[in-house]
Amino acid sequence: MCGRYATTRSSGELSALFESSDDTEGVVRPDHNVAPTDRVPLVRVSPEGHRSLCVGRWGLLPHWSRSAAGAARMINARAETVATSRAYAGSFARRRCLVPADGWYEWVRQPDGRRQAYYMTPTDGSVLALAGIWSVWESGADSRLTFSVLTTAALGDLAEVHDRMPVLLSPERWSSWLAPTDEPERLLVPASAEWLAGLEIRPVGAAVGDVRNDGPQLIARVSVPPTVTPQELTLF
């Protein structure tokens, strides 16, 4: 799963990178420890038909949800079942989005019971686009734009950290992910080994495990004994 990530770029930077309008109303801030139900930037196609950078809550609420209580359990949608899931199918068919990220976190359980955190991020510092789906949930005066991140089976050395990973979209795939299609399942192709080779698996400190912590220190590399480090810290 993908249960924690970092997104630190300004709305101006993101709107330029994704060639979108900036409709965030000034609420985007750097966040090195995004957690479920947090409000974060995403890119979707606006009702007028252009790319729009806006803010949504992480944890998709289908329009038929009776309450917002289950949002934290809806942060990930499995690529294998997203097209048939009652909660996600409509959004996957018609409401796909890009979720900008600097990188994401996972934890590896060690023989002594400790959990070692790892941060997956591009070695060149470029932006990641996580494949997402969105929905608007309304209850009385409460109207929320919500989203989920798609996950798939982990590839290469990423499988040493977790058996799942976000569906990652390289820049040449952004337009097709956002564009209308009658066959959205064809968009669920794995990232290439060549592109994944540009990711680093970085051991980081335990502080990221507490959602109250934030700041660039969370993504700083730490030293760990070789016996608890994935086989290689670069992919493929």
mmCIF file of C-alpha atoms in Angstrom:
data_model
loop_
_atom_site.group_PDB
_atom_site.id
_atom_site.type_symbol
_atom_site.label_atom_id
_atom_site.label_comp_id
_atom_site.label_asym_id
_atom_site.label_seq_id
_atom_site.Cartn_x
_atom_site.Cartn_y
_atom_site.Cartn_z
ATOM 1 C CA MET A 1 0.000 0.000 0.000
ATOM 2 C CA CYS A 2 0.942 3.663 -0.111
ATOM 3 C CA GLY A 3 0.017 5.128 3.254
ATOM 4 C CA ARG A 4 2.347 8.095 3.620
ATOM 5 C CA TYR A 5 4.104 10.382 1.133
ATOM 6 C CA ALA A 6 5.753 13.767 0.717
ATOM 7 C CA THR A 7 4.730 16.686 -1.492
ATOM 8 C CA THR A 8 6.680 19.890 -0.947
ATOM 9 C CA ARG A 9 6.443 21.918 -4.144
ATOM 10 C CA SER A 10 4.488 25.179 -4.252
ATOM 11 C CA SER A 11 1.282 25.505 -6.254
ATOM 12 C CA GLY A 12 3.162 27.715 -8.699
ATOM 13 C CA GLU A 13 5.815 25.065 -9.267
ATOM 14 C CA LEU A 14 3.233 22.321 -9.675
ATOM 15 C CA SER A 15 1.016 24.252 -12.058
ATOM 16 C CA ALA A 16 4.060 24.937 -14.234
ATOM 17 C CA LEU A 17 5.261 21.308 -14.144
ATOM 18 C CA PHE A 18 1.840 19.915 -14.988
ATOM 19 C CA GLU A 19 0.869 22.740 -17.363
ATOM 20 C CA SER A 20 -2.319 23.402 -15.407
ATOM 21 C CA SER A 21 -4.248 26.307 -13.988
ATOM 22 C CA ASP A 22 -3.703 26.974 -10.281
ATOM 23 C CA ASP A 23 -7.051 26.607 -8.514
ATOM 24 C CA THR A 24 -5.686 25.851 -5.054
ATOM 25 C CA GLU A 25 -6.662 29.223 -3.535
ATOM 26 C CA GLY A 26 -3.351 29.532 -1.713
ATOM 27 C CA VAL A 27 -3.768 26.548 0.616
ATOM 28 C CA VAL A 28 -0.915 24.367 -0.692
ATOM 29 C CA ARG A 29 1.998 24.057 1.736
ATOM 30 C CA PRO A 30 5.073 21.812 1.888
ATOM 31 C CA ASP A 31 4.261 18.531 3.610
ATOM 32 C CA HIS A 32 6.925 15.885 4.199
ATOM 33 C CA ASN A 33 4.476 13.559 5.972
ATOM 34 C CA VAL A 34 1.147 13.414 4.147
ATOM 35 C CA ALA A 35 -1.279 11.121 5.969
ATOM 36 C CA PRO A 36 -4.782 9.834 5.180
ATOM 37 C CA THR A 37 -7.517 12.522 5.036
ATOM 38 C CA ASP A 38 -4.948 15.334 4.654
ATOM 39 C CA ARG A 39 -5.696 18.028 2.075
ATOM 40 C CA VAL A 40 -3.105 17.951 -0.696
ATOM 41 C CA PRO A 41 -2.730 19.019 -4.347
ATOM 42 C CA LEU A 42 -3.908 16.955 -7.290
ATOM 43 C CA VAL A 43 -4.291 17.568 -11.014
ATOM 44 C CA ARG A 44 -7.556 16.771 -12.780
ATOM 45 C CA VAL A 45 -9.459 17.900 -15.836
ATOM 46 C CA SER A 46 -11.802 20.771 -14.969
ATOM 47 C CA PRO A 47 -15.454 20.924 -16.103
ATOM 48 C CA GLU A 48 -14.236 23.424 -18.711
ATOM 49 C CA GLY A 49 -11.848 20.802 -20.109
ATOM 50 C CA HIS A 50 -8.427 22.086 -19.023
ATOM 51 C CA ARG A 51 -5.909 20.764 -16.505
ATOM 52 C CA SER A 52 -6.591 22.133 -13.055
ATOM 53 C CA LEU A 53 -4.349 22.000 -9.986
ATOM 54 C CA CYS A 54 -6.696 21.811 -7.018
ATOM 55 C CA VAL A 55 -6.804 20.472 -3.478
ATOM 56 C CA GLY A 56 -8.478 17.256 -2.370
ATOM 57 C CA ARG A 57 -8.652 15.083 0.717
ATOM 58 C CA TRP A 58 -6.771 11.796 0.607
ATOM 59 C CA GLY A 59 -9.332 9.030 1.050
ATOM 60 C CA LEU A 60 -11.997 8.699 -1.631
ATOM 61 C CA LEU A 61 -15.609 8.992 -0.538
ATOM 62 C CA PRO A 62 -18.080 7.674 -3.142
ATOM 63 C CA HIS A 63 -21.035 9.999 -3.622
ATOM 64 C CA TRP A 64 -23.319 7.420 -1.980
ATOM 65 C CA SER A 65 -21.324 7.224 1.271
ATOM 66 C CA ARG A 66 -23.522 8.002 4.264
ATOM 67 C CA SER A 67 -20.696 9.640 6.203
ATOM 68 C CA ALA A 68 -17.062 10.653 5.916
ATOM 69 C CA ALA A 69 -16.034 8.271 8.683
ATOM 70 C CA GLY A 70 -14.498 5.672 6.363
ATOM 71 C CA ALA A 71 -12.280 7.997 4.333
ATOM 72 C CA ALA A 72 -9.014 6.891 5.969
ATOM 73 C CA ARG A 73 -9.646 3.325 4.762
ATOM 74 C CA MET A 74 -10.115 4.480 1.153
ATOM 75 C CA ILE A 75 -6.670 5.923 0.435
ATOM 76 C CA ASN A 76 -5.628 3.157 -1.991
ATOM 77 C CA ALA A 77 -7.436 1.427 -4.842
ATOM 78 C CA ARG A 78 -5.988 -1.821 -6.183
ATOM 79 C CA ALA A 79 -5.261 -1.660 -9.913
ATOM 80 C CA GLU A 80 -6.362 -5.282 -10.252
ATOM 81 C CA THR A 81 -9.928 -4.548 -9.087
ATOM 82 C CA VAL A 82 -10.452 -0.808 -9.530
ATOM 83 C CA ALA A 83 -12.534 -1.267 -12.696
ATOM 84 C CA THR A 84 -15.061 -3.528 -10.968
ATOM 85 C CA SER A 85 -15.124 -2.160 -7.408
ATOM 86 C CA ARG A 86 -18.424 -0.513 -6.480
ATOM 87 C CA ALA A 87 -16.561 2.207 -4.591
ATOM 88 C CA TYR A 88 -14.003 2.998 -7.289
ATOM 89 C CA ALA A 89 -15.253 1.906 -10.729
ATOM 90 C CA GLY A 90 -17.113 5.109 -11.591
ATOM 91 C CA SER A 91 -14.184 7.305 -10.682
ATOM 92 C CA PHE A 92 -11.740 5.087 -12.561
ATOM 93 C CA ALA A 93 -13.886 5.257 -15.686
ATOM 94 C CA ARG A 94 -14.520 9.005 -15.675
ATOM 95 C CA ARG A 95 -12.565 10.849 -12.979
ATOM 96 C CA ARG A 96 -8.842 10.106 -13.052
ATOM 97 C CA CYS A 97 -6.225 12.471 -11.649
ATOM 98 C CA LEU A 98 -2.498 12.911 -11.081
ATOM 99 C CA VAL A 99 -1.234 13.113 -7.508
ATOM 100 C CA PRO A 100 2.053 15.064 -7.331
ATOM 101 C CA ALA A 101 4.614 13.667 -4.902
ATOM 102 C CA ASP A 102 8.293 13.999 -4.091
ATOM 103 C CA GLY A 103 8.358 10.398 -2.891
ATOM 104 C CA TRP A 104 6.545 7.869 -0.715
ATOM 105 C CA TYR A 105 7.335 5.879 2.426
ATOM 106 C CA GLU A 106 7.147 2.215 3.359
ATOM 107 C CA TRP A 107 8.301 0.223 6.376
ATOM 108 C CA VAL A 108 10.189 -3.066 6.634
ATOM 109 C CA ARG A 109 9.772 -5.230 9.735
ATOM 110 C CA GLN A 110 13.156 -6.270 11.140
ATOM 111 C CA PRO A 111 13.962 -9.594 12.888
ATOM 112 C CA ASP A 112 14.082 -7.806 16.247
ATOM 113 C CA GLY A 113 10.585 -6.394 15.703
ATOM 114 C CA ARG A 114 11.627 -2.865 14.798
ATOM 115 C CA ARG A 115 10.328 -1.236 11.641
ATOM 116 C CA GLN A 116 12.799 0.489 9.323
ATOM 117 C CA ALA A 117 11.326 3.296 7.222
ATOM 118 C CA TYR A 118 12.311 3.787 3.577
ATOM 119 C CA TYR A 119 11.660 6.725 1.286
ATOM 120 C CA MET A 120 11.293 6.075 -2.447
ATOM 121 C CA THR A 121 12.131 9.135 -4.539
ATOM 122 C CA PRO A 122 13.624 10.073 -7.942
ATOM 123 C CA THR A 123 17.402 10.383 -7.769
ATOM 124 C CA ASP A 124 17.275 13.504 -9.958
ATOM 125 C CA GLY A 125 14.765 15.309 -7.732
ATOM 126 C CA SER A 126 12.025 15.340 -10.363
ATOM 127 C CA VAL A 127 8.334 15.217 -9.484
ATOM 128 C CA LEU A 128 6.428 11.943 -9.270
ATOM 129 C CA ALA A 129 2.874 11.600 -10.564
ATOM 130 C CA LEU A 130 0.913 8.945 -8.706
ATOM 131 C CA ALA A 131 -2.106 7.602 -10.574
ATOM 132 C CA GLY A 132 -5.238 8.712 -8.772
ATOM 133 C CA ILE A 133 -9.020 8.759 -9.028
ATOM 134 C CA TRP A 134 -11.322 11.371 -7.524
ATOM 135 C CA SER A 135 -14.903 11.902 -6.431
ATOM 136 C CA VAL A 136 -16.963 14.700 -4.920
ATOM 137 C CA TRP A 137 -18.845 13.823 -1.729
ATOM 138 C CA GLU A 138 -21.616 16.019 -0.391
ATOM 139 C CA SER A 139 -23.588 15.998 2.823
ATOM 140 C CA GLY A 140 -25.668 19.077 3.473
ATOM 141 C CA ALA A 141 -23.353 22.087 3.271
ATOM 142 C CA ASP A 142 -20.264 19.842 3.374
ATOM 143 C CA SER A 143 -18.808 19.313 -0.114
ATOM 144 C CA ARG A 144 -15.449 17.544 -0.458
ATOM 145 C CA LEU A 145 -13.185 16.678 -3.344
ATOM 146 C CA THR A 146 -11.642 13.337 -2.355
ATOM 147 C CA PHE A 147 -9.214 10.949 -4.022
ATOM 148 C CA SER A 148 -7.440 7.596 -3.845
ATOM 149 C CA VAL A 149 -4.033 6.490 -5.104
ATOM 150 C CA LEU A 150 -3.911 3.358 -7.248
ATOM 151 C CA THR A 151 -1.528 0.614 -6.195
ATOM 152 C CA THR A 152 -0.113 -2.399 -7.997
ATOM 153 C CA ALA A 153 2.320 -5.268 -7.403
ATOM 154 C CA ALA A 154 5.783 -3.964 -6.529
ATOM 155 C CA LEU A 155 8.448 -4.290 -9.205
ATOM 156 C CA GLY A 156 12.148 -5.072 -8.950
ATOM 157 C CA ASP A 157 13.899 -4.090 -5.741
ATOM 158 C CA LEU A 158 10.827 -2.194 -4.570
ATOM 159 C CA ALA A 159 9.422 -5.615 -3.696
ATOM 160 C CA GLU A 160 12.151 -5.876 -1.039
ATOM 161 C CA VAL A 161 10.440 -3.029 0.804
ATOM 162 C CA HIS A 162 6.757 -3.875 0.256
ATOM 163 C CA ASP A 163 4.707 -6.134 -1.998
ATOM 164 C CA ARG A 164 2.667 -3.146 -3.248
ATOM 165 C CA MET A 165 3.642 0.190 -4.789
ATOM 166 C CA PRO A 166 1.787 3.194 -6.212
ATOM 167 C CA VAL A 167 0.945 3.143 -9.902
ATOM 168 C CA LEU A 168 3.577 5.586 -11.189
ATOM 169 C CA LEU A 169 3.020 7.630 -14.342
ATOM 170 C CA SER A 170 6.000 8.924 -16.300
ATOM 171 C CA PRO A 171 5.450 12.365 -17.898
ATOM 172 C CA GLU A 172 4.598 11.005 -21.346
ATOM 173 C CA ARG A 173 1.641 9.155 -19.775
ATOM 174 C CA TRP A 174 0.080 12.095 -17.947
ATOM 175 C CA SER A 175 -2.131 13.209 -20.824
ATOM 176 C CA SER A 176 -3.524 9.757 -21.575
ATOM 177 C CA TRP A 177 -4.291 9.129 -17.898
ATOM 178 C CA LEU A 178 -6.365 12.293 -17.731
ATOM 179 C CA ALA A 179 -8.034 11.956 -21.139
ATOM 180 C CA PRO A 180 -11.480 10.343 -21.610
ATOM 181 C CA THR A 181 -11.391 6.758 -22.811
ATOM 182 C CA ASP A 182 -13.780 3.827 -23.153
ATOM 183 C CA GLU A 183 -11.015 1.423 -22.149
ATOM 184 C CA PRO A 184 -9.349 2.794 -19.007
ATOM 185 C CA GLU A 185 -7.976 -0.660 -18.143
ATOM 186 C CA ARG A 186 -5.484 -0.211 -20.997
ATOM 187 C CA LEU A 187 -3.906 2.643 -19.038
ATOM 188 C CA LEU A 188 -2.793 0.302 -16.254
ATOM 189 C CA VAL A 189 0.555 -0.666 -17.733
ATOM 190 C CA PRO A 190 3.575 -1.035 -15.414
ATOM 191 C CA ALA A 191 6.262 1.614 -15.371
ATOM 192 C CA SER A 192 9.266 0.581 -17.436
ATOM 193 C CA ALA A 193 12.357 -0.870 -15.782
ATOM 194 C CA GLU A 194 14.393 1.926 -17.352
ATOM 195 C CA TRP A 195 12.220 4.611 -15.764
ATOM 196 C CA LEU A 196 12.117 2.834 -12.385
ATOM 197 C CA ALA A 197 15.916 2.699 -12.432
ATOM 198 C CA GLY A 198 15.806 6.414 -11.644
ATOM 199 C CA LEU A 199 14.295 5.798 -8.205
ATOM 200 C CA GLU A 200 16.251 5.604 -4.965
ATOM 201 C CA ILE A 201 15.284 3.486 -1.965
ATOM 202 C CA ARG A 202 16.504 5.614 0.919
ATOM 203 C CA PRO A 203 16.535 4.516 4.578
ATOM 204 C CA VAL A 204 15.160 7.285 6.785
ATOM 205 C CA GLY A 205 14.579 7.815 10.490
ATOM 206 C CA ALA A 206 11.729 6.620 12.658
ATOM 207 C CA ALA A 207 10.256 10.103 13.113
ATOM 208 C CA VAL A 208 8.181 9.783 9.933
ATOM 209 C CA GLY A 209 6.114 7.134 11.702
ATOM 210 C CA ASP A 210 4.416 9.862 13.758
ATOM 211 C CA VAL A 211 1.980 11.924 11.668
ATOM 212 C CA ARG A 212 2.579 14.909 13.941
ATOM 213 C CA ASN A 213 6.143 15.208 12.643
ATOM 214 C CA ASP A 214 6.984 17.198 9.529
ATOM 215 C CA GLY A 215 9.985 18.814 7.883
ATOM 216 C CA PRO A 216 12.897 17.948 5.573
ATOM 217 C CA GLN A 217 14.644 15.990 8.328
ATOM 218 C CA LEU A 218 12.125 13.203 7.721
ATOM 219 C CA ILE A 219 13.608 12.404 4.311
ATOM 220 C CA ALA A 220 17.271 12.577 5.377
ATOM 221 C CA ARG A 221 19.230 9.376 4.786
ATOM 222 C CA VAL A 222 20.203 7.416 7.885
ATOM 223 C CA SER A 223 22.690 4.589 8.312
ATOM 224 C CA VAL A 224 21.325 1.121 8.958
ATOM 225 C CA PRO A 225 23.129 -2.202 9.470
ATOM 226 C CA PRO A 226 23.614 -4.030 6.155
ATOM 227 C CA THR A 227 21.544 -6.943 7.398
ATOM 228 C CA VAL A 228 18.392 -4.788 7.470
ATOM 229 C CA THR A 229 18.934 -2.938 4.205
ATOM 230 C CA PRO A 230 17.239 -4.077 0.942
ATOM 231 C CA GLN A 231 19.673 -5.850 -1.363
ATOM 232 C CA GLU A 232 20.467 -2.652 -3.256
ATOM 233 C CA LEU A 233 19.416 0.943 -2.655
ATOM 234 C CA THR A 234 19.020 1.677 -6.373
ATOM 235 C CA LEU A 235 16.539 -0.135 -8.569
ATOM 236 C CA PHE A 236 17.464 -2.807 -11.086
#
